[in-house]
XYZ file of C-alpha atoms in Angstrom:
680
model
C 65.539 -35.739 -5.411
C 65.671 -32.867 -7.865
C 62.379 -33.945 -9.495
C 60.690 -34.111 -6.102
C 61.739 -30.554 -5.279
C 60.270 -29.250 -8.556
C 57.039 -31.107 -7.865
C 56.692 -29.556 -4.425
C 57.313 -26.043 -5.766
C 54.731 -26.528 -8.474
C 52.213 -27.721 -5.883
C 52.869 -24.715 -3.706
C 52.434 -22.405 -6.700
C 49.065 -23.946 -7.564
C 47.875 -23.517 -4.008
C 48.914 -19.876 -4.114
C 46.918 -19.252 -7.299
C 43.855 -21.016 -5.892
C 43.930 -18.897 -2.752
C 44.102 -15.723 -4.789
C 41.059 -16.759 -6.854
C 38.851 -17.359 -3.840
C 36.287 -14.561 -3.400
C 36.403 -12.335 -0.373
C 33.293 -12.470 1.772
C 31.755 -9.467 3.528
C 28.650 -9.377 5.680
C 26.215 -6.809 6.985
C 23.187 -7.467 9.211
C 20.074 -5.461 10.013
C 19.851 -3.822 13.462
C 17.312 -6.434 14.643
C 19.495 -9.272 13.330
C 16.777 -10.803 11.121
C 18.149 -9.743 7.712
C 21.706 -10.535 6.665
C 23.536 -9.769 3.428
C 26.576 -11.668 2.205
C 28.674 -9.878 -0.426
C 31.183 -11.841 -2.503
C 33.991 -10.000 -4.276
C 36.055 -12.114 -6.648
C 35.818 -12.703 -10.366
C 32.450 -11.008 -10.056
C 30.615 -8.962 -7.438
C 27.511 -10.576 -6.026
C 25.276 -10.700 -2.989
C 22.885 -13.023 -1.186
C 20.178 -12.180 1.346
C 18.879 -14.248 4.254
C 15.906 -13.683 6.518
C 16.108 -15.356 9.921
C 18.702 -17.669 8.441
C 16.658 -18.713 5.398
C 18.069 -17.871 1.980
C 15.559 -15.613 0.188
C 17.790 -14.018 -2.475
C 20.299 -16.377 -4.063
C 23.600 -15.309 -5.586
C 22.870 -12.189 -7.643
C 25.500 -10.378 -9.681
C 25.864 -6.598 -9.808
C 28.147 -4.595 -12.081
C 28.537 -1.477 -14.204
C 30.157 -1.639 -17.651
C 31.808 1.591 -18.787
C 32.610 2.832 -22.281
C 36.367 2.627 -21.613
C 36.088 -1.131 -21.082
C 36.064 -1.052 -17.285
C 33.638 -3.487 -15.669
C 33.011 -2.293 -12.136
C 32.504 -5.468 -10.147
C 34.551 -7.824 -12.344
C 37.746 -9.096 -10.707
C 36.943 -6.703 -7.888
C 39.912 -5.504 -5.901
C 38.566 -4.313 -2.585
C 41.014 -1.854 -1.030
C 39.035 -1.266 2.156
C 35.823 -2.267 3.895
C 34.233 0.059 6.419
C 31.154 -0.666 8.495
C 28.909 2.095 9.808
C 25.706 2.474 11.778
C 23.181 4.724 10.007
C 20.396 6.376 11.997
C 18.399 9.262 10.599
C 15.404 11.082 12.048
C 13.441 12.107 8.973
C 10.888 14.895 8.774
C 8.484 14.063 5.978
C 6.041 16.798 4.912
C 2.965 15.534 3.067
C 4.043 11.935 3.524
C 2.301 8.937 5.119
C 4.279 9.586 8.318
C 4.958 13.100 9.579
C 8.293 11.878 10.843
C 10.076 8.571 11.298
C 13.482 7.095 12.090
C 15.434 5.021 9.567
C 18.142 2.792 11.048
C 20.523 0.506 9.225
C 23.914 -1.120 9.321
C 26.029 -0.464 6.261
C 29.251 -1.604 4.717
C 31.196 0.522 2.212
C 33.537 -1.424 -0.063
C 36.158 0.691 -1.807
C 37.388 -0.752 -5.081
C 40.527 -0.049 -7.020
C 39.812 2.364 -9.861
C 37.767 4.993 -8.008
C 34.493 3.115 -7.468
C 32.692 2.086 -4.281
C 29.703 -0.080 -3.532
C 27.613 0.431 -0.400
C 25.223 -2.108 1.092
C 22.703 -1.283 3.805
C 20.602 -3.656 5.856
C 17.482 -2.161 7.437
C 14.965 -4.034 9.568
C 12.582 -3.865 6.599
C 14.862 -4.362 3.642
C 18.188 -4.156 1.856
C 19.645 -1.548 -0.478
C 22.871 -1.116 -2.408
C 24.374 1.537 -4.681
C 27.525 2.237 -6.646
C 29.411 5.507 -6.320
C 32.517 6.971 -7.915
C 35.221 9.442 -6.991
C 36.324 9.854 -10.617
C 36.685 13.264 -12.215
C 35.796 13.908 -15.831
C 33.123 12.151 -17.869
C 31.873 8.656 -17.125
C 29.845 6.870 -19.776
C 27.904 3.822 -18.607
C 27.236 1.248 -21.319
C 25.138 -1.069 -19.149
C 24.387 -2.114 -15.597
C 23.945 -5.612 -14.209
C 21.361 -5.700 -11.413
C 20.145 -9.201 -10.579
C 17.677 -10.363 -7.951
C 17.750 -14.156 -8.142
C 15.560 -16.320 -5.951
C 16.547 -19.825 -7.041
C 12.952 -20.927 -6.564
C 9.901 -20.661 -8.763
C 8.259 -18.077 -6.551
C 4.954 -16.330 -7.092
C 5.383 -12.791 -8.435
C 3.300 -9.689 -9.110
C 4.551 -8.090 -12.305
C 3.210 -4.948 -14.031
C 4.160 -5.359 -17.689
C 4.839 -2.602 -20.156
C 1.830 -1.833 -22.341
C 3.945 -0.962 -25.406
C 5.115 -4.109 -27.190
C 7.170 -2.283 -29.857
C 8.755 0.282 -27.545
C 8.379 -1.208 -24.048
C 10.202 1.678 -22.331
C 7.844 4.280 -23.786
C 4.545 4.059 -21.932
C 2.599 5.469 -19.010
C 3.946 3.128 -16.285
C 0.505 1.827 -15.448
C -0.976 -1.624 -15.859
C -2.735 -4.365 -13.941
C -0.555 -6.971 -12.215
C 0.162 -10.373 -13.684
C 0.164 -12.700 -10.662
C 2.103 -15.787 -11.732
C 5.084 -18.020 -11.041
C 8.410 -16.730 -12.337
C 8.544 -19.656 -14.761
C 5.205 -18.565 -16.232
C 6.068 -14.880 -16.641
C 5.624 -13.293 -20.046
C 8.631 -12.280 -22.120
C 7.716 -8.639 -21.668
C 9.546 -5.989 -19.677
C 7.973 -5.126 -16.336
C 8.337 -1.813 -14.568
C 8.924 -1.111 -10.895
C 7.817 -1.783 -8.249
C 7.361 -5.544 -8.542
C 6.862 -8.020 -5.705
C 7.872 -11.658 -5.189
C 6.489 -14.062 -2.584
C 9.381 -15.987 -1.022
C 7.159 -17.934 1.365
C 8.104 -16.521 4.744
C 8.577 -13.000 3.375
C 7.751 -10.886 0.362
C 10.451 -9.018 -1.521
C 9.468 -5.828 -3.345
C 11.967 -4.487 -5.883
C 12.213 -0.692 -6.050
C 14.790 2.052 -6.537
C 15.531 5.363 -4.863
C 17.481 8.565 -5.453
C 17.107 8.222 -9.213
C 18.926 11.362 -10.425
C 20.716 11.867 -13.746
C 20.346 8.168 -14.535
C 17.745 5.986 -16.282
C 15.102 4.128 -14.311
C 15.180 0.353 -14.049
C 12.869 -2.094 -15.792
C 12.811 -5.829 -15.109
C 13.067 -8.913 -17.258
C 12.495 -12.392 -15.857
C 15.450 -14.804 -15.888
C 13.650 -18.141 -15.882
C 16.866 -20.137 -15.625
C 18.013 -18.366 -12.445
C 14.407 -17.866 -11.328
C 15.010 -14.201 -10.814
C 14.656 -10.658 -12.061
C 17.229 -8.695 -14.019
C 17.486 -4.947 -14.451
C 17.079 -3.424 -17.912
C 17.704 0.266 -18.601
C 16.588 2.713 -21.281
C 19.390 3.883 -23.552
C 20.407 7.526 -23.639
C 18.323 9.454 -26.231
C 20.004 10.689 -29.381
C 17.192 12.300 -31.381
C 13.600 13.306 -30.632
C 10.354 14.154 -32.369
C 6.909 15.375 -31.224
C 3.439 13.899 -31.485
C 1.408 16.540 -33.320
C -1.741 16.389 -31.161
C -0.131 17.819 -28.011
C 3.554 18.358 -28.879
C 4.631 15.532 -26.612
C 8.313 14.724 -27.089
C 9.367 11.150 -27.771
C 12.661 9.434 -28.560
C 13.283 8.479 -32.192
C 16.883 7.233 -31.932
C 19.033 6.228 -28.989
C 22.743 5.977 -28.203
C 24.516 2.702 -27.458
C 24.948 3.616 -23.778
C 22.508 4.202 -20.912
C 24.059 7.137 -19.054
C 26.780 9.776 -19.134
C 27.795 11.785 -16.120
C 30.585 14.105 -15.013
C 32.622 14.052 -11.819
C 32.154 12.162 -8.550
C 28.634 10.958 -7.889
C 26.336 8.432 -6.271
C 24.280 6.176 -8.498
C 20.697 5.150 -7.629
C 19.894 2.834 -4.769
C 18.625 -0.628 -5.709
C 16.043 -1.430 -3.042
C 14.646 -4.750 -1.798
C 11.849 -4.183 0.703
C 11.514 -7.317 2.838
C 8.298 -7.804 4.774
C 7.107 -10.774 6.800
C 3.420 -9.823 6.572
C 1.398 -7.995 3.943
C 0.345 -5.172 6.255
C 3.959 -3.957 6.387
C 4.136 -3.355 2.640
C 2.060 -0.162 2.192
C 4.010 1.641 4.907
C 7.529 0.594 3.923
C 9.585 3.818 3.953
C 12.834 2.739 2.311
C 12.398 4.645 -0.964
C 11.739 7.893 0.907
C 14.470 7.277 3.492
C 17.144 6.538 0.879
C 16.428 9.602 -1.266
C 18.534 12.747 -1.020
C 17.312 15.094 1.736
C 15.134 18.079 0.934
C 16.730 20.836 -1.129
C 13.951 23.219 -0.114
C 14.803 24.915 3.160
C 11.329 26.269 3.929
C 8.509 23.860 3.064
C 5.740 25.647 4.953
C 4.225 26.975 1.706
C 3.713 23.485 0.253
C 0.082 22.491 0.696
C -1.952 19.480 -0.360
C -5.728 19.188 -0.398
C -8.723 18.262 -2.527
C -9.235 19.203 -6.172
C -12.392 19.620 -8.238
C -11.329 18.051 -11.538
C -12.834 18.721 -14.935
C -11.398 16.113 -17.332
C -12.632 12.722 -16.080
C -16.266 13.816 -16.170
C -15.739 15.480 -19.570
C -16.980 18.860 -18.263
C -20.329 17.046 -17.915
C -22.685 19.596 -16.442
C -26.466 19.653 -16.610
C -29.114 21.965 -15.255
C -27.070 25.052 -16.134
C -27.874 27.867 -18.566
C -24.581 27.754 -20.484
C -22.805 25.348 -22.809
C -20.384 23.368 -20.680
C -16.817 23.158 -21.883
C -13.512 24.984 -21.605
C -14.910 28.429 -20.980
C -15.375 30.977 -18.215
C -18.876 29.935 -17.201
C -17.852 26.312 -16.745
C -14.837 27.084 -14.591
C -16.739 29.630 -12.513
C -19.218 26.814 -11.878
C -16.391 24.485 -10.769
C -14.997 27.212 -8.517
C -18.426 27.821 -6.971
C -18.790 24.094 -6.321
C -15.323 23.907 -4.775
C -15.909 26.981 -2.620
C -19.271 25.750 -1.332
C -17.751 22.444 -0.236
C -14.413 23.593 1.159
C -12.382 22.176 -1.721
C -9.050 23.978 -1.996
C -8.297 23.700 -5.738
C -9.574 23.255 -9.240
C -7.511 21.967 -12.153
C -7.685 23.483 -15.603
C -6.877 20.346 -17.542
C -5.971 19.931 -21.201
C -7.390 22.641 -23.437
C -6.718 25.915 -21.575
C -3.890 26.456 -24.080
C -3.742 25.002 -27.583
C -2.060 21.611 -27.065
C -1.196 21.281 -30.748
C 0.667 24.565 -30.650
C 2.672 23.597 -27.596
C 2.751 27.163 -26.260
C 1.547 27.231 -22.670
C 2.272 30.960 -22.381
C -0.710 31.738 -24.623
C -4.157 31.100 -23.137
C -7.066 30.334 -25.493
C -9.366 33.332 -26.228
C -12.318 31.688 -24.438
C -10.579 32.095 -21.067
C -9.527 35.168 -19.110
C -7.131 33.441 -16.760
C -6.413 36.461 -14.585
C -10.110 37.048 -14.004
C -10.647 33.366 -13.257
C -7.788 33.335 -10.743
C -9.205 36.418 -9.008
C -12.666 34.828 -8.956
C -11.190 31.779 -7.259
C -9.104 33.752 -4.765
C -12.208 35.621 -3.620
C -13.752 32.226 -2.840
C -10.662 30.562 -1.316
C -10.139 28.334 -4.320
C -6.745 28.158 -6.037
C -5.987 27.121 -9.600
C -3.625 24.427 -10.861
C -2.711 24.332 -14.556
C -2.256 21.156 -16.586
C 0.572 20.940 -19.109
C 2.806 18.497 -20.981
C 6.241 17.827 -19.443
C 8.427 18.967 -22.305
C 6.176 21.955 -23.064
C 6.698 23.185 -19.497
C 10.405 22.374 -19.670
C 10.844 24.334 -22.918
C 9.223 27.423 -21.372
C 10.150 26.729 -17.776
C 11.476 30.054 -16.535
C 8.875 32.109 -18.396
C 5.962 29.866 -17.375
C 6.941 29.840 -13.695
C 7.436 33.606 -13.628
C 4.233 34.418 -15.490
C 1.823 32.085 -13.760
C 3.186 32.367 -10.235
C 2.874 36.167 -10.490
C -0.745 35.721 -11.628
C -1.514 33.560 -8.573
C -1.430 30.059 -10.045
C -0.221 27.752 -7.254
C 1.067 24.800 -9.255
C 1.161 22.617 -12.338
C -0.245 19.205 -13.122
C 2.418 17.849 -15.499
C 1.542 15.044 -17.885
C 2.757 12.648 -20.578
C 6.405 12.096 -19.767
C 5.934 8.397 -20.592
C 9.630 7.488 -20.316
C 12.377 7.371 -17.704
C 15.638 7.550 -19.632
C 18.347 9.791 -18.180
C 17.184 12.966 -19.969
C 13.591 12.396 -18.817
C 14.749 11.991 -15.223
C 16.857 15.146 -15.518
C 13.777 16.995 -16.798
C 11.768 15.903 -13.755
C 14.439 17.258 -11.384
C 14.927 20.445 -13.399
C 11.211 21.273 -13.342
C 10.975 20.499 -9.612
C 13.906 22.778 -8.807
C 12.647 25.715 -10.866
C 9.073 25.445 -9.589
C 10.404 25.394 -6.030
C 12.120 28.727 -6.699
C 8.726 30.195 -7.559
C 6.936 28.349 -4.734
C 4.812 26.278 -7.071
C 3.650 22.743 -6.334
C 3.684 19.872 -8.797
C 1.427 16.909 -9.503
C 3.567 14.605 -11.638
C 0.772 12.947 -13.578
C 1.782 10.818 -16.596
C 4.990 9.901 -14.785
C 7.173 6.950 -13.900
C 6.990 5.433 -10.415
C 8.169 7.531 -7.443
C 11.820 7.165 -6.527
C 12.069 9.549 -3.581
C 11.865 12.800 -5.535
C 9.128 13.938 -3.135
C 11.712 13.945 -0.343
C 14.348 15.830 -2.334
C 11.788 18.292 -3.693
C 8.707 18.158 -1.428
C 6.862 20.525 -3.784
C 6.380 17.411 -5.965
C 3.429 16.250 -3.928
C 1.865 13.557 -6.086
C 2.656 10.999 -8.781
C 0.623 8.890 -11.122
C 2.375 5.726 -12.301
C -0.794 3.890 -11.292
C -3.660 2.253 -13.170
C -6.114 4.781 -11.850
C -9.752 5.769 -12.195
C -9.351 7.370 -15.586
C -8.777 3.908 -17.026
C -12.418 2.894 -16.489
C -13.477 5.373 -19.185
C -12.173 2.904 -21.769
C -11.724 -0.298 -19.747
C -11.698 -3.460 -21.845
C -13.623 -6.579 -20.786
C -11.712 -8.429 -18.101
C -10.374 -5.318 -16.410
C -10.786 -5.899 -12.686
C -10.363 -2.597 -10.882
C -11.551 -3.800 -7.431
C -8.879 -6.510 -7.542
C -6.272 -3.968 -8.599
C -7.441 -1.597 -5.853
C -6.524 -4.164 -3.187
C -3.254 -5.099 -4.889
C -1.402 -1.905 -5.800
C -1.446 -0.411 -2.260
C 0.808 -3.309 -1.226
C 3.237 -2.852 -4.148
C 3.101 0.432 -6.037
C 2.223 2.544 -3.012
C 5.329 1.344 -1.156
C 7.346 3.601 -3.479
C 5.277 6.737 -2.879
C 1.897 8.479 -3.248
C -0.555 7.936 -6.093
C -2.669 10.240 -8.239
C -5.466 7.711 -8.603
C -8.207 10.372 -9.147
C -11.176 8.813 -7.261
C -14.608 10.196 -6.394
C -17.131 8.658 -8.804
C -20.765 8.976 -7.746
C -22.027 6.514 -10.343
C -20.989 3.169 -8.863
C -21.647 0.005 -10.786
C -22.112 -3.547 -9.571
C -20.078 -6.121 -11.436
C -22.858 -7.085 -13.845
C -23.741 -3.487 -14.672
C -20.393 -1.844 -15.370
C -19.853 -0.245 -18.775
C -16.965 1.784 -20.124
C -18.563 5.104 -21.086
C -16.204 7.937 -21.972
C -18.550 10.911 -21.509
C -20.458 9.625 -18.480
C -18.028 7.309 -16.715
C -18.720 5.121 -13.719
C -16.626 3.250 -11.191
C -16.394 -0.474 -10.564
C -17.549 -1.437 -7.098
C -19.579 0.232 -4.408
C -19.945 3.808 -3.254
C -18.140 2.978 -0.006
C -15.315 1.418 -2.033
C -14.873 4.824 -3.680
C -15.026 6.678 -0.395
C -12.451 4.358 1.153
C -9.862 5.316 -1.471
C -9.511 8.728 0.175
C -8.168 6.968 3.265
C -6.452 3.900 1.827
C -4.413 5.815 -0.758
C -1.363 7.911 -0.023
C -2.404 10.980 -1.978
C -1.512 14.462 -0.670
C -3.382 16.037 -3.586
C -6.639 14.159 -4.213
C -9.099 14.674 -7.038
C -12.853 14.653 -6.885
C -13.177 13.254 -10.359
C -16.919 13.556 -10.926
C -18.878 16.544 -12.187
C -20.445 19.054 -9.782
C -23.805 17.971 -11.225
C -23.248 14.410 -10.028
C -22.332 15.582 -6.522
C -25.714 17.321 -6.135
C -27.773 15.248 -3.767
C -24.584 13.560 -2.562
C -23.580 16.287 -0.133
C -23.149 13.703 2.612
C -20.439 11.919 0.649
C -18.758 15.145 -0.445
C -18.621 16.365 3.138
C -17.043 13.067 4.197
C -14.436 13.222 1.403
C -13.458 16.789 2.172
C -13.196 16.044 5.902
C -10.334 13.574 5.349
C -7.014 15.392 5.793
C -4.307 15.185 3.151
C -1.539 16.091 5.599
C -1.195 12.996 7.800
C 0.670 12.505 11.091
C 0.679 8.703 11.140
C -0.415 5.725 9.030
C -0.920 2.101 10.079
C -2.402 -0.894 8.262
C -4.440 -2.860 10.838
C -5.484 -5.562 8.390
C -4.810 -6.585 4.825
C -3.848 -9.300 2.395
C -2.510 -8.553 -1.037
C -5.109 -9.124 -3.727
C -7.943 -9.571 -1.226
C -8.534 -6.637 1.120
C -6.915 -3.739 2.926
C -7.802 -1.593 5.941
C -5.863 1.632 6.482
C -5.914 3.895 9.513
C -4.556 7.433 9.419
C -4.185 9.841 12.299
C -4.178 13.628 12.238
C -4.206 15.791 15.371
C -5.602 12.950 17.480
C -8.417 12.044 15.065
C -8.409 8.713 13.282
C -9.670 7.959 9.773
C -10.203 4.277 8.995
C -10.998 2.961 5.524
C -11.288 -0.549 4.188
C -11.940 -2.106 0.812
C -12.165 -5.539 -0.692
C -12.168 -6.991 -4.165
C -15.456 -7.993 -5.781
C -15.690 -10.689 -3.103
C -17.547 -9.812 0.097
C -15.590 -10.959 3.130
C -15.569 -10.825 6.926
C -12.555 -9.176 8.554
C -11.709 -9.148 12.242
C -10.152 -5.768 12.901
C -8.073 -4.970 15.963
C -8.050 -1.383 17.164
C -4.758 -1.710 18.978
C -3.495 1.352 17.153
C -5.836 3.513 19.270
C -4.493 5.057 22.478
C -5.409 3.513 25.802
C -8.284 4.871 27.829
C -10.033 6.809 25.066
C -13.488 6.272 23.640
C -14.205 7.498 20.131
C -17.403 8.735 18.596
C -17.307 7.683 14.983
C -19.293 8.099 11.790
C -19.315 5.094 9.469
C -20.138 4.807 5.814
C -21.124 1.192 5.251
C -22.169 -0.765 2.166
C -25.939 -1.198 2.127
C -27.547 -4.630 2.194
C -28.138 -4.443 -1.574
C -24.764 -2.999 -2.528
C -23.849 -6.176 -4.426
C -26.594 -5.312 -6.931
C -26.884 -1.563 -6.453
C -23.382 -0.199 -6.043
C -24.589 3.159 -4.752
C -26.416 1.604 -1.810
C -24.864 2.654 1.491
C -25.856 3.689 4.991
C -24.379 5.981 7.635
C -24.013 4.952 11.270
C -22.760 6.721 14.390
C -21.315 4.430 17.057
C -18.906 4.156 19.975
C -16.134 1.603 20.740
C -12.883 1.617 22.621
C -9.585 -0.055 22.060
C -9.616 -3.835 22.336
C -13.320 -4.420 21.733
C -14.324 -7.442 19.698
C -17.559 -9.426 19.748
C -15.921 -12.438 21.389
C -14.450 -10.290 24.178
C -17.764 -8.561 24.817
C -19.670 -11.862 24.828
C -17.287 -13.285 27.420
C -17.578 -10.185 29.584
C -21.385 -10.260 29.680
C -21.880 -14.027 29.852
C -23.503 -14.550 26.469
C -22.532 -15.993 23.104
C -21.316 -14.289 19.964
C -24.397 -15.632 18.170
C -26.651 -13.986 20.743
C -24.859 -10.651 20.352
C -25.235 -10.860 16.598
C -28.967 -11.593 16.914
C -29.631 -8.820 19.457
C -27.732 -6.247 17.386
C -28.846 -7.418 13.945
C -25.237 -8.120 12.933
C -24.499 -10.285 9.904
C -20.730 -10.271 10.432
C -19.209 -11.323 13.756
C -16.041 -9.432 12.946
C -17.549 -6.172 11.811
C -17.272 -4.104 14.988
C -16.296 -0.510 14.392
C -14.966 2.384 16.415
C -17.874 3.974 18.278
C -20.266 1.055 17.942
C -22.920 0.665 20.711
C -24.105 -2.862 21.420
C -27.009 -4.515 23.191
C -25.738 -7.134 25.640
C -29.130 -8.731 26.393
C -32.370 -9.484 24.591
C -34.189 -6.766 26.517
């Protein structure tokens, strides 16, 4: 009897231990009920994501390892769980939407030790972040951020271009479209997208402040992606040709912070169709609200740019280069065509000297600024990130007082914590002096343009400048219909379009001094609509725009401050059609890869009862061989018109309509198009 009692007690004790070891389960669901997140808190902290009941993200661990040995997320002791409804009406100056509403359900899990983790489920994605209430210094050794799919899904990965130092590069590359099992053993940068069958998941981050940005490695065993972070810099040096700072030695930790704080949001945009991707607003919505009270002075617009065309002027009576005559010529061109800005790119100060407070003797900057002001053209100055940062107060004071309206800042080429802090520091100081910023040579956007709206553009894109030295196999038209679905979801792009020399596939050459674009003239023109770009370059030389006044007028007519954006049609890697509205006018642009294709476009985004007169720039019949071949048409259509609908209405066939109207594509109706409905 005594032995039996001991046995029963032992059994009860084992059951007690087993119950304690079982993870606690928490759930949060999107407002529309389609997306659900399951969080498990036990020996580790993990999450899973379902879409309409289907598992799309398998168990994925998250954690932060601190220098004092604490592993936030290991053996998690949840002290409370609070659910909230989040609804925010967001005003978004110089964004793809003038305003929008972001709604989510969230759960905040408080953990013993002064850390929290928050999960949010939106109708278009999931996000989570750590936060701490700790005082004093917190040193983060590493962070675990997994996104596991459990299936060998198709992915679009932009790999680092620096094999030796993968976290030191320009954050721009073509996409490797492959199965996760076939991915290269190279770090990829954000954003990256994965096709889960019924939905696509795009991995991004937001509110990246005082913390390193996230790279991705592929975990082929778990069939997933894993976050990798740049270590905290220890020592630096400078490249001698432009005094660009780079890291020579790093610490054994990734971040150090002081006091209570929120850490960056890890973002999974979830979209059931490709057309939802370019207009996903999660990165912007999750960023810290604007720290600039009055944003009325922040202006976008078009820019006459000098660098891409290598100051390539002809038919002038002066030697073109970095001198007064050349920039007066650019200002005259900009003024004549209603272009708001010119950029003085590299060379207006001695880049080797690294002193942007001293202008080269060939330029009288004050005179040049006055010359531009008289002609309604403002000047933006190029500089290197750390050069501006080293002289930040003096440069802002000097050049803002002279009338310079902003800086184009280049060659950051890293996103460790100190680089991110530099980006915020420059944005804050320039805002004090009411100066705008084009963050060229920068990592991907992470919502900084919401926190500091004077940062109006970002590169982090494999843009037009790359064709100056493009290697064989570079496929820009393919990239042009891929990155809007991935990279552009995180924020605007400084792609620098506007080439007037447009090469067919067989004719393209990489020529540094006289560059050309890949694809047709209309492909180039469409970029001004398809791209989110509040500050847009006209990359070609004024000489090359002579005789192309029709195209220049069209480019300049497209507003940079947009009220609304929709994507009526598109498929990643094939084609995209974007429609943008400003003050009741619509601007519609479409582009394809090298492959010609027929697209049936619905104009359901137009208001009911209105008829639009429209001007169309259309590829010419020989554009496949002569990229500059295009034609201009003026037509009229109303909402809902398609060839099949019109044929039914008038008792004829689609084939007859095509014959009577000399149409090669049954799906190529456009706003404003007039049609014959009989043979007479």
